[in-house]
Each structure stands twice: as structure tokens, then as C-alpha cells.
PDB file of C-alpha atoms in Angstrom:
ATOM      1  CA  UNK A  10     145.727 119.595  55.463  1.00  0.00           C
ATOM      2  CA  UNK A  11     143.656 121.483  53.043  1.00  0.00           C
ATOM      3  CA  UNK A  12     142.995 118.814  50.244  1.00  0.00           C
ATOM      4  CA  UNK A  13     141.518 118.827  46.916  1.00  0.00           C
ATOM      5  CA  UNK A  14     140.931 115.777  45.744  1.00  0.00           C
ATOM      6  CA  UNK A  15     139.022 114.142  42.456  1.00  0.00           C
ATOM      7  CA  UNK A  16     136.881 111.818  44.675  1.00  0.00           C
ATOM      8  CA  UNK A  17     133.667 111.584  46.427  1.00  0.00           C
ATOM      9  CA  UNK A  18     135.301 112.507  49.987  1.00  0.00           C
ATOM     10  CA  UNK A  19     133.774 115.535  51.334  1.00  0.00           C
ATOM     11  CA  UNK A  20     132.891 117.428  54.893  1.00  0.00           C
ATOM     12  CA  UNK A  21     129.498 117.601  56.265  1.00  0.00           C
ATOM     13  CA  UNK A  22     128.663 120.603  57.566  1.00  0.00           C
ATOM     14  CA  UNK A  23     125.251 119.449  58.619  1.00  0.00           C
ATOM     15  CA  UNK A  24     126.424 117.249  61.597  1.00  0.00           C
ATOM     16  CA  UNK A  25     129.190 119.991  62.869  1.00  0.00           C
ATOM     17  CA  UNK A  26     125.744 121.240  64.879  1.00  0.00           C
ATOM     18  CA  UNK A  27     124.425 118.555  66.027  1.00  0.00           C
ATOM     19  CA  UNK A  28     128.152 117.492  67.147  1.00  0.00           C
ATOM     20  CA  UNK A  29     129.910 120.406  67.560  1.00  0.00           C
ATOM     21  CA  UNK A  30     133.001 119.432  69.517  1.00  0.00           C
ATOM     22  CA  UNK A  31     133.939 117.152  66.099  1.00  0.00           C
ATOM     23  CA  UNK A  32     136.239 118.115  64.093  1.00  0.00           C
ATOM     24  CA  UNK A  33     136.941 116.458  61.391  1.00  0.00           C
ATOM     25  CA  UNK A  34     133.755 114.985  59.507  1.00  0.00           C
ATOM     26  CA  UNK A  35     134.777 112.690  55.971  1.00  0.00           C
ATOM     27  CA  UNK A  36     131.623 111.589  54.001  1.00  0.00           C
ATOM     28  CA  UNK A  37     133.083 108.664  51.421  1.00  0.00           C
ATOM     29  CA  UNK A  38     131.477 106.690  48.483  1.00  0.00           C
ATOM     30  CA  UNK A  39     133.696 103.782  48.200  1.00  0.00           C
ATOM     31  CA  UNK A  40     132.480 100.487  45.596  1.00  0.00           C
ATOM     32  CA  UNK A  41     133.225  98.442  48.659  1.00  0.00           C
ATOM     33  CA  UNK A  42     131.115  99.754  50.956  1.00  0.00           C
ATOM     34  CA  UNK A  43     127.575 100.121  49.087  1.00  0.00           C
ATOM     35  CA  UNK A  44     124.754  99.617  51.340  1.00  0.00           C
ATOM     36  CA  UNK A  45     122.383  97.821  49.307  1.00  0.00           C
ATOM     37  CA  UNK A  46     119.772  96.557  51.752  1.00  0.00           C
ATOM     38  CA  UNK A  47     118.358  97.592  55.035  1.00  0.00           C
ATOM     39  CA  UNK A  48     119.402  94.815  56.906  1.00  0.00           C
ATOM     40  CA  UNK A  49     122.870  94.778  55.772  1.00  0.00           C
ATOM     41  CA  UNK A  50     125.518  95.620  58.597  1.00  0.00           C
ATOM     42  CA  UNK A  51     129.061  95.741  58.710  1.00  0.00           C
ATOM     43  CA  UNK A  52     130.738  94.647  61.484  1.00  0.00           C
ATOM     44  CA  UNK A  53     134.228  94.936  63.067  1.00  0.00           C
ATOM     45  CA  UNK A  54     136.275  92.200  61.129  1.00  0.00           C
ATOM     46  CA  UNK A  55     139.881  93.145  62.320  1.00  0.00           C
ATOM     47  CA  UNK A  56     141.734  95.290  64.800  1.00  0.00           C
ATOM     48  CA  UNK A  57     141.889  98.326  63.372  1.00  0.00           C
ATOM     49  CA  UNK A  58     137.984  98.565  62.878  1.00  0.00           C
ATOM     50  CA  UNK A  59     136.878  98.132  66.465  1.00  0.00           C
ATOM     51  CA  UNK A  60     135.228 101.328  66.556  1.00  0.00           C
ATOM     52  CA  UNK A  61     132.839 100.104  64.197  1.00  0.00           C
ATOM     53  CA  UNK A  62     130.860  98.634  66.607  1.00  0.00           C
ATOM     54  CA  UNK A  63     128.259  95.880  66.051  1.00  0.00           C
ATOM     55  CA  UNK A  64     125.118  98.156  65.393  1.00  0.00           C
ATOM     56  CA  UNK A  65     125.738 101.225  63.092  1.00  0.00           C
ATOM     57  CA  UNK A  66     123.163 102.310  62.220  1.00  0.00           C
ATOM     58  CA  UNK A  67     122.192 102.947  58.108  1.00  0.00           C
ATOM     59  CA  UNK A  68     120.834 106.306  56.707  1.00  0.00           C
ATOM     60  CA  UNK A  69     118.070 105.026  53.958  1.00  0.00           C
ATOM     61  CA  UNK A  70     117.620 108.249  51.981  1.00  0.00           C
ATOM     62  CA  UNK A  71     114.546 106.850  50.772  1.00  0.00           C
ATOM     63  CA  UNK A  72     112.440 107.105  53.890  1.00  0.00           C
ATOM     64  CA  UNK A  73     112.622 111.058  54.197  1.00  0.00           C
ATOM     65  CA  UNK A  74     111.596 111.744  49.650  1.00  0.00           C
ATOM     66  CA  UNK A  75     108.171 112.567  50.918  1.00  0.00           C
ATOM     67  CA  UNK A  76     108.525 115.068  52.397  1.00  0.00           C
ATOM     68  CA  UNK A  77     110.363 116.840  49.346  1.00  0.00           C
ATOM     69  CA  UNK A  78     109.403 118.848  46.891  1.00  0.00           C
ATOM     70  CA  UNK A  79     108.480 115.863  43.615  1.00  0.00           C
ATOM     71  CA  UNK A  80     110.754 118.344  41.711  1.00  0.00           C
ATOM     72  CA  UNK A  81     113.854 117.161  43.705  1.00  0.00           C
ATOM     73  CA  UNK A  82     115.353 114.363  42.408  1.00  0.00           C
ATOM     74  CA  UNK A  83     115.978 111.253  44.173  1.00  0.00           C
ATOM     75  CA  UNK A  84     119.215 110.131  43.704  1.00  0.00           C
ATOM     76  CA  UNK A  85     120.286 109.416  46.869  1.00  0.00           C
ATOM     77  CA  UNK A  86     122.692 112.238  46.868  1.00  0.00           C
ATOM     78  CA  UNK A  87     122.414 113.810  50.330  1.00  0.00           C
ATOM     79  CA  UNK A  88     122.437 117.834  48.790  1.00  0.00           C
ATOM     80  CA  UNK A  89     120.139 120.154  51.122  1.00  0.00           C
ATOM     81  CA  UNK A  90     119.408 121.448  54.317  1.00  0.00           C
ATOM     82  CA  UNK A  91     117.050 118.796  55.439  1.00  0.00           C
ATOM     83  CA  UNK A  92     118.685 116.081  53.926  1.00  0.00           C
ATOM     84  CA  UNK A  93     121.771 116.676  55.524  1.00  0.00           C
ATOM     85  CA  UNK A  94     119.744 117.124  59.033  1.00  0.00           C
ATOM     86  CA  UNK A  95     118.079 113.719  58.606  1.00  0.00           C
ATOM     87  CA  UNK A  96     121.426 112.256  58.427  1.00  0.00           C
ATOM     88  CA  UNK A  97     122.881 114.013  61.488  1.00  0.00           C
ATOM     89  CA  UNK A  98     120.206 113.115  63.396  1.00  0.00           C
ATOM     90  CA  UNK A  99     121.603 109.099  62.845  1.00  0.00           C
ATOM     91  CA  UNK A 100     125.114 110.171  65.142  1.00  0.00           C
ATOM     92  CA  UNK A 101     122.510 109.397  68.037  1.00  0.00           C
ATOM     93  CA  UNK A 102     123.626 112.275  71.508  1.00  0.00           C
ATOM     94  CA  UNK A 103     125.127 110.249  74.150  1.00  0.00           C
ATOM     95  CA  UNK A 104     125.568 111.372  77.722  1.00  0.00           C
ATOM     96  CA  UNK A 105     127.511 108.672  78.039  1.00  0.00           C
ATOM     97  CA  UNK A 106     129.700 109.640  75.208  1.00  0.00           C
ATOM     98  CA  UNK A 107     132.927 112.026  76.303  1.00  0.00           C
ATOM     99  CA  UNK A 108     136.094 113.208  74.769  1.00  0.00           C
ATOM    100  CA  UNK A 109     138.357 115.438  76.366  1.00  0.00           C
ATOM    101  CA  UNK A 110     139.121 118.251  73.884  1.00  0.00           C
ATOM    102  CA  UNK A 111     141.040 121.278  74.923  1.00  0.00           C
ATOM    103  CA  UNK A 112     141.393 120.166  77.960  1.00  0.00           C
ATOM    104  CA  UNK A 113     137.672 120.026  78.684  1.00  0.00           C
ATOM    105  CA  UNK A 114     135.056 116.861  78.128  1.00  0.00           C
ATOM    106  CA  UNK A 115     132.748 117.255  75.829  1.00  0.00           C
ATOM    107  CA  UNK A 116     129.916 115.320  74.716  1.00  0.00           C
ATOM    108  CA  UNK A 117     130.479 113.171  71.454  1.00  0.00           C
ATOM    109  CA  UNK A 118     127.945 110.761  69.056  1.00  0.00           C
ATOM    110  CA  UNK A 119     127.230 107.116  70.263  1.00  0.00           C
ATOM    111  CA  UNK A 120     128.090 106.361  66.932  1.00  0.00           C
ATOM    112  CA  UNK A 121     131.139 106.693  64.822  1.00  0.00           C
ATOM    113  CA  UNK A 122     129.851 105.413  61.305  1.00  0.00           C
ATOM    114  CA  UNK A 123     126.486 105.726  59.245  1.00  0.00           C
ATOM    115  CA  UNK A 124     126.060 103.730  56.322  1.00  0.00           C
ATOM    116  CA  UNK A 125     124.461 105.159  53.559  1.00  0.00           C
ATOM    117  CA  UNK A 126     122.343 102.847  51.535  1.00  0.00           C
ATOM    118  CA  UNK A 127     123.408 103.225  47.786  1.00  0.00           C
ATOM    119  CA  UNK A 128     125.579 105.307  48.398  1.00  0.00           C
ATOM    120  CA  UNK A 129     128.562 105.014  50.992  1.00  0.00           C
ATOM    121  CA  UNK A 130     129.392 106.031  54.796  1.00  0.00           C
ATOM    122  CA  UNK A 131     129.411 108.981  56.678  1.00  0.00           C
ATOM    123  CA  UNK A 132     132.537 108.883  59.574  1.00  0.00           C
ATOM    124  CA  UNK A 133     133.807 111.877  62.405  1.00  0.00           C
ATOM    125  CA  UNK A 134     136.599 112.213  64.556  1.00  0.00           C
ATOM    126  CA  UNK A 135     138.169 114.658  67.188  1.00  0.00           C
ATOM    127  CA  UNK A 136     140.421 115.465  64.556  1.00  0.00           C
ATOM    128  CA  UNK A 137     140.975 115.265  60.838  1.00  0.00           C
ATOM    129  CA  UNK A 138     143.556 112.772  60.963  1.00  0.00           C
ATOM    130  CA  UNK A 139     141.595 110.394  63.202  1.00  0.00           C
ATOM    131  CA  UNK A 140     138.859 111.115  60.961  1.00  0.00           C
ATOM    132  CA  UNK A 141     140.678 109.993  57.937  1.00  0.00           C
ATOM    133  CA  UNK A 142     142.487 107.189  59.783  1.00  0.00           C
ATOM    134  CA  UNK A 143     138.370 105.755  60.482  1.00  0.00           C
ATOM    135  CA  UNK A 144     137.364 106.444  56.383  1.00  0.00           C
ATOM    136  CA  UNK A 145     140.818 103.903  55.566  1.00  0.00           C
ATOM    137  CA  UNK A 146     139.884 101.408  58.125  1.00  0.00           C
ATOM    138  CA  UNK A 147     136.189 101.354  57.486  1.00  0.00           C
ATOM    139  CA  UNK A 148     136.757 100.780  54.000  1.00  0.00           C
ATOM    140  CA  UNK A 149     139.664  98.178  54.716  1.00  0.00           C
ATOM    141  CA  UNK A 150     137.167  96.371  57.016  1.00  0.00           C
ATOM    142  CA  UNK A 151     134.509  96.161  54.380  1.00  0.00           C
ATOM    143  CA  UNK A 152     137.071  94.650  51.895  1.00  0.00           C
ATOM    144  CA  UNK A 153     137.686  91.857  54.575  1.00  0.00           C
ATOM    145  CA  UNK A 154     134.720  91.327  55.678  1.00  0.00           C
ATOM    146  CA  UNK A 155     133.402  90.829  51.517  1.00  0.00           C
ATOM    147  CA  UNK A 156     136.362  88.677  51.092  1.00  0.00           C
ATOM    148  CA  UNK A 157     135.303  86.278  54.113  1.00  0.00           C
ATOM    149  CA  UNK A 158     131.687  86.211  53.448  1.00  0.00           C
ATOM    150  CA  UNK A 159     132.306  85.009  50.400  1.00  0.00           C
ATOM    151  CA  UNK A 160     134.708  82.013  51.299  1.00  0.00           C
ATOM    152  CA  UNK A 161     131.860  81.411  53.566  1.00  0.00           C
ATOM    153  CA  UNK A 162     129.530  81.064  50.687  1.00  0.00           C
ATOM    154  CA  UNK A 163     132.351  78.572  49.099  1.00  0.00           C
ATOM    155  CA  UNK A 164     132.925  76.528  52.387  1.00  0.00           C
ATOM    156  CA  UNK A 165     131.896  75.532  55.690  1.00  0.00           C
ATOM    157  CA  UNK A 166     133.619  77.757  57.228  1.00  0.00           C
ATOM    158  CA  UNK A 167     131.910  80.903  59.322  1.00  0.00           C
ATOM    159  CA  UNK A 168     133.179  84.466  59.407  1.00  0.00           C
ATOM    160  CA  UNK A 169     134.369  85.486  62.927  1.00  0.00           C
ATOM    161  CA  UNK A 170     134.343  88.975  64.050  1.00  0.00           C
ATOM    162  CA  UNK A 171     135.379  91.031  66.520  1.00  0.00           C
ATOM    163  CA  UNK A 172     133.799  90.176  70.487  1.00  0.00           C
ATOM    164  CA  UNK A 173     132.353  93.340  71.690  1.00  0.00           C
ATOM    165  CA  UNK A 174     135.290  93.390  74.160  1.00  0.00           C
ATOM    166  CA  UNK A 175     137.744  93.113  71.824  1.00  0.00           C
ATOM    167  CA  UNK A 176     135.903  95.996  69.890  1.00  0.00           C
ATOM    168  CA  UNK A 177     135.904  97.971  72.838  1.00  0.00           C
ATOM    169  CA  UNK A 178     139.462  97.696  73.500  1.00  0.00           C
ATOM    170  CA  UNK A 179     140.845  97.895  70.255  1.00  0.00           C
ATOM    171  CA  UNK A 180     138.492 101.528  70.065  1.00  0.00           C
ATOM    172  CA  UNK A 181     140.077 102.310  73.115  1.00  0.00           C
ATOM    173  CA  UNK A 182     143.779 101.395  72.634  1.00  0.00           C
ATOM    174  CA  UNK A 183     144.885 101.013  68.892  1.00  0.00           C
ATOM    175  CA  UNK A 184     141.997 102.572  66.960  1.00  0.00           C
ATOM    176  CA  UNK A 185     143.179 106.329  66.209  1.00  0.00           C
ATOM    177  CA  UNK A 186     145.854 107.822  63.490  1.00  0.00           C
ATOM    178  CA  UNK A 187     149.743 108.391  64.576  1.00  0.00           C
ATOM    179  CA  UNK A 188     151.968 111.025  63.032  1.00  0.00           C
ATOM    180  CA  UNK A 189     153.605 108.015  61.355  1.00  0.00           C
ATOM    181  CA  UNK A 190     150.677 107.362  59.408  1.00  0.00           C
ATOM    182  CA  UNK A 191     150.078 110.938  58.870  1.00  0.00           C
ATOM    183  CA  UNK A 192     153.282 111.525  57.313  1.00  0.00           C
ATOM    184  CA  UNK A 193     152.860 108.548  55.640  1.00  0.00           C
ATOM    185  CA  UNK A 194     149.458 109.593  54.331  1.00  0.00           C
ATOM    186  CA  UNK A 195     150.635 112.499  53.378  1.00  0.00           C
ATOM    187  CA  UNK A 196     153.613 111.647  51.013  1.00  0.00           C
ATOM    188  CA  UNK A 197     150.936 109.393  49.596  1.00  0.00           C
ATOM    189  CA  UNK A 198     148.718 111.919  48.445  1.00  0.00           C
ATOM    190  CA  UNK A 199     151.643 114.303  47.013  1.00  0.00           C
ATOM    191  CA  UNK A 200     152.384 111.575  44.740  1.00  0.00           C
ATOM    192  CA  UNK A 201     149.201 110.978  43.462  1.00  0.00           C
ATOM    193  CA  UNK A 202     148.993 113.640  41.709  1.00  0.00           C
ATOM    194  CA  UNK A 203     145.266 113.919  42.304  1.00  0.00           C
ATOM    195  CA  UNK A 204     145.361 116.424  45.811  1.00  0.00           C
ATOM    196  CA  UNK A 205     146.804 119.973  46.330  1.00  0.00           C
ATOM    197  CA  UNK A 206     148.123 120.613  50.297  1.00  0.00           C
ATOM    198  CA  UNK A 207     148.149 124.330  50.839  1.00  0.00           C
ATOM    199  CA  UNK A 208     148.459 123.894  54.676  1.00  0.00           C
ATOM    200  CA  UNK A 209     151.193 121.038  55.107  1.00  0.00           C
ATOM    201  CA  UNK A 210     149.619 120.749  58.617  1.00  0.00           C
ATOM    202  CA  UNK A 211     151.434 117.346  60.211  1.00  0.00           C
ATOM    203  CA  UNK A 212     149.349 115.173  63.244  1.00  0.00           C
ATOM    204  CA  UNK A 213     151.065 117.169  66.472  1.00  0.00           C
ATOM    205  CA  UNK A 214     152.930 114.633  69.070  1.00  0.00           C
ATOM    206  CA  UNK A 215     150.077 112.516  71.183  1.00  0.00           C
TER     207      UNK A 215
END
């Protein structure tokens, strides 16, 4: 699916070689999900968002300015070479990380999210779909998780999220896009009025 749409979601061709068996790559700047601290995390709230993990890690533009020209402007778009290296560099290489692609297994990133202070996330898959499926859920997440955080602020009551296991397994199990959603997706967008699909590729049976 070749789309065009009037939003911040983009690839990022700077991580395809530090993870080249991913393909499908979705940088997103969504209100929901602004990083605006260092020490702010997001965490895995609901099924869907187990792949989030309980540590992913945040990309603070800020820290890599000096060593740009003072000409460049800092505003925390992430718009040249170097820039877009610094951020690849956060999908950590993981021996321990494998997907089978094309029938072969290839090494992935540890991570499947970087949160971009300012500015929004950064999200891969194997595929686009699975790739967009993580940019809904991430997003969906961060709505819940604002919503409980601040009934916790309101109450006594304490935000529970996901145990590591239940992370795991949900990643493992539930946490990928089926030609259902896809298709669903799809009709979606036609509507809006707002992409063009010169492709009218569909998710192939799994």
C-alpha cells in the first residue's frame, strides 16, 4: 500500500541499515504520545501493546546538537544523515533477537519502539502491516495509559500494567496485524479522503 497521506507518518530510511531484514519502518508524531521528559516511559497498558515492553528506550535529540553545524536548527526534527543514524543506533542489535523471514532467521532490534522526546515515536515491523498495526496500538496504549494516570491523580487508585509475562505472551501470540484489520484499515483510509493507494496491496493469508 503506497500511501500519501497529510500527516506526520513517514519511513526511515536511516534504520533500514542498521536493521535490514525490516520492512516496514512508520515514524509518527501523535499529541498523545509527546515525550516531554527523560524519565518519562510508556509502558504496556493493555493487550494489544505487549510489545511495548517495559524499557523503550527515548531518542533525546538534544544530546547529539553539538556536534552540528550552529547553522542547523534545532527543532527536534530528525532531517539528516547523522541525525537519522543517532536514532537507529537506539533499535539496540540483538543476537538474541530472530525472525524468520523468507524462510530464513534473521537478526531483528531488541527494541520495537523509540520515543522521541518532543516529538513522537519511531516503530518497525517485518512487514508494513505489522508495522502499522504497532503505530495504532502504541498510540492507543498511550491514550490509556494518560487516561489512567490521571484517575490516579483523582483517586487512590494505582495504574496496573502489563506483567512482563503477560507482555511477552501477548508479543508473542496476539500482537501482529490480520488481513481483517488490513482490509479494514484499508477501507478506512479510502474514505478519508486524505490517502491515495496506487498499489491496493492486501496482508497475504498467515
Amino acid at each position: 500500500m503506497d500511501a500519501k497521506r497529510l500527516s506526520k507518518s513517514l519511513s526511515c530510511p536511516n534504520i533500514t541499515p542498521t536493521a535490514p531484514s525490516t520492512t516496514g519502518i512508520l515514524a509518527y508524531k501523535a499529541l498523545s504520545i509527546h515525550i516531554v521528559r527523560a524519565q518519562f516511559m510508556l509502558q504496556p497498558s493493555y493487550l494489544m501493546a505487549g510489545f511495548v515492553g517495559s524499557s523503550a528506550p527515548i531518542f533525546d535529540i538534544a544530546r547529539f546538537y553539538e556536534n552540528l553545524p550552529q547553522s542547523h536548527p534545532r527543532n527536534l526534527l530528525v532531517n539528516n544523515q547523522y541525525l537519522g543514524d543517532m536514532l537507529a543506533e537506539m533499535f539496540e542489535k540483538s543476537n538474541n533477537n530472530e525472525m524468520v523471514m523468507n524462510g530464513a532467521e534473521v537478526h531483528v532490534p531488541k527494541q520495537k519502539v523509540v520515543f522521541q522526546r518532543g516529538h513522537g515515536y519511531t516503530t518497525w515491523a517485518g512487514s508494513l502491516e505489522d508495522a502499522v498495526w504497532r503505530a495504532i496500538h502504541i498510540r492507543r496504549d498511550a491514550d490509556i495509559q494518560t487516561t489512567a494516570m490521571n484517575q490516579r491523580d483523582a483517586t487512590e487508585l494505582h495504574v496496573v500494567y502489563l506483567t512482563e509475562e503477560e507482555a511477552r505472551d501477548c508479543e508473542n501470540t496476539i500482537n501482529r496485524a490480520s488481513r481483517e484489520h488490513w482490509l479494514a484499515w484499508m477501507a478506512e483510509a479510502e474514505r478519508s479522503g486524505f490517502y491515495q493507494n496506487d498499489l491496493r496491496l492486501g496482508l497475504s493469508e498467515r
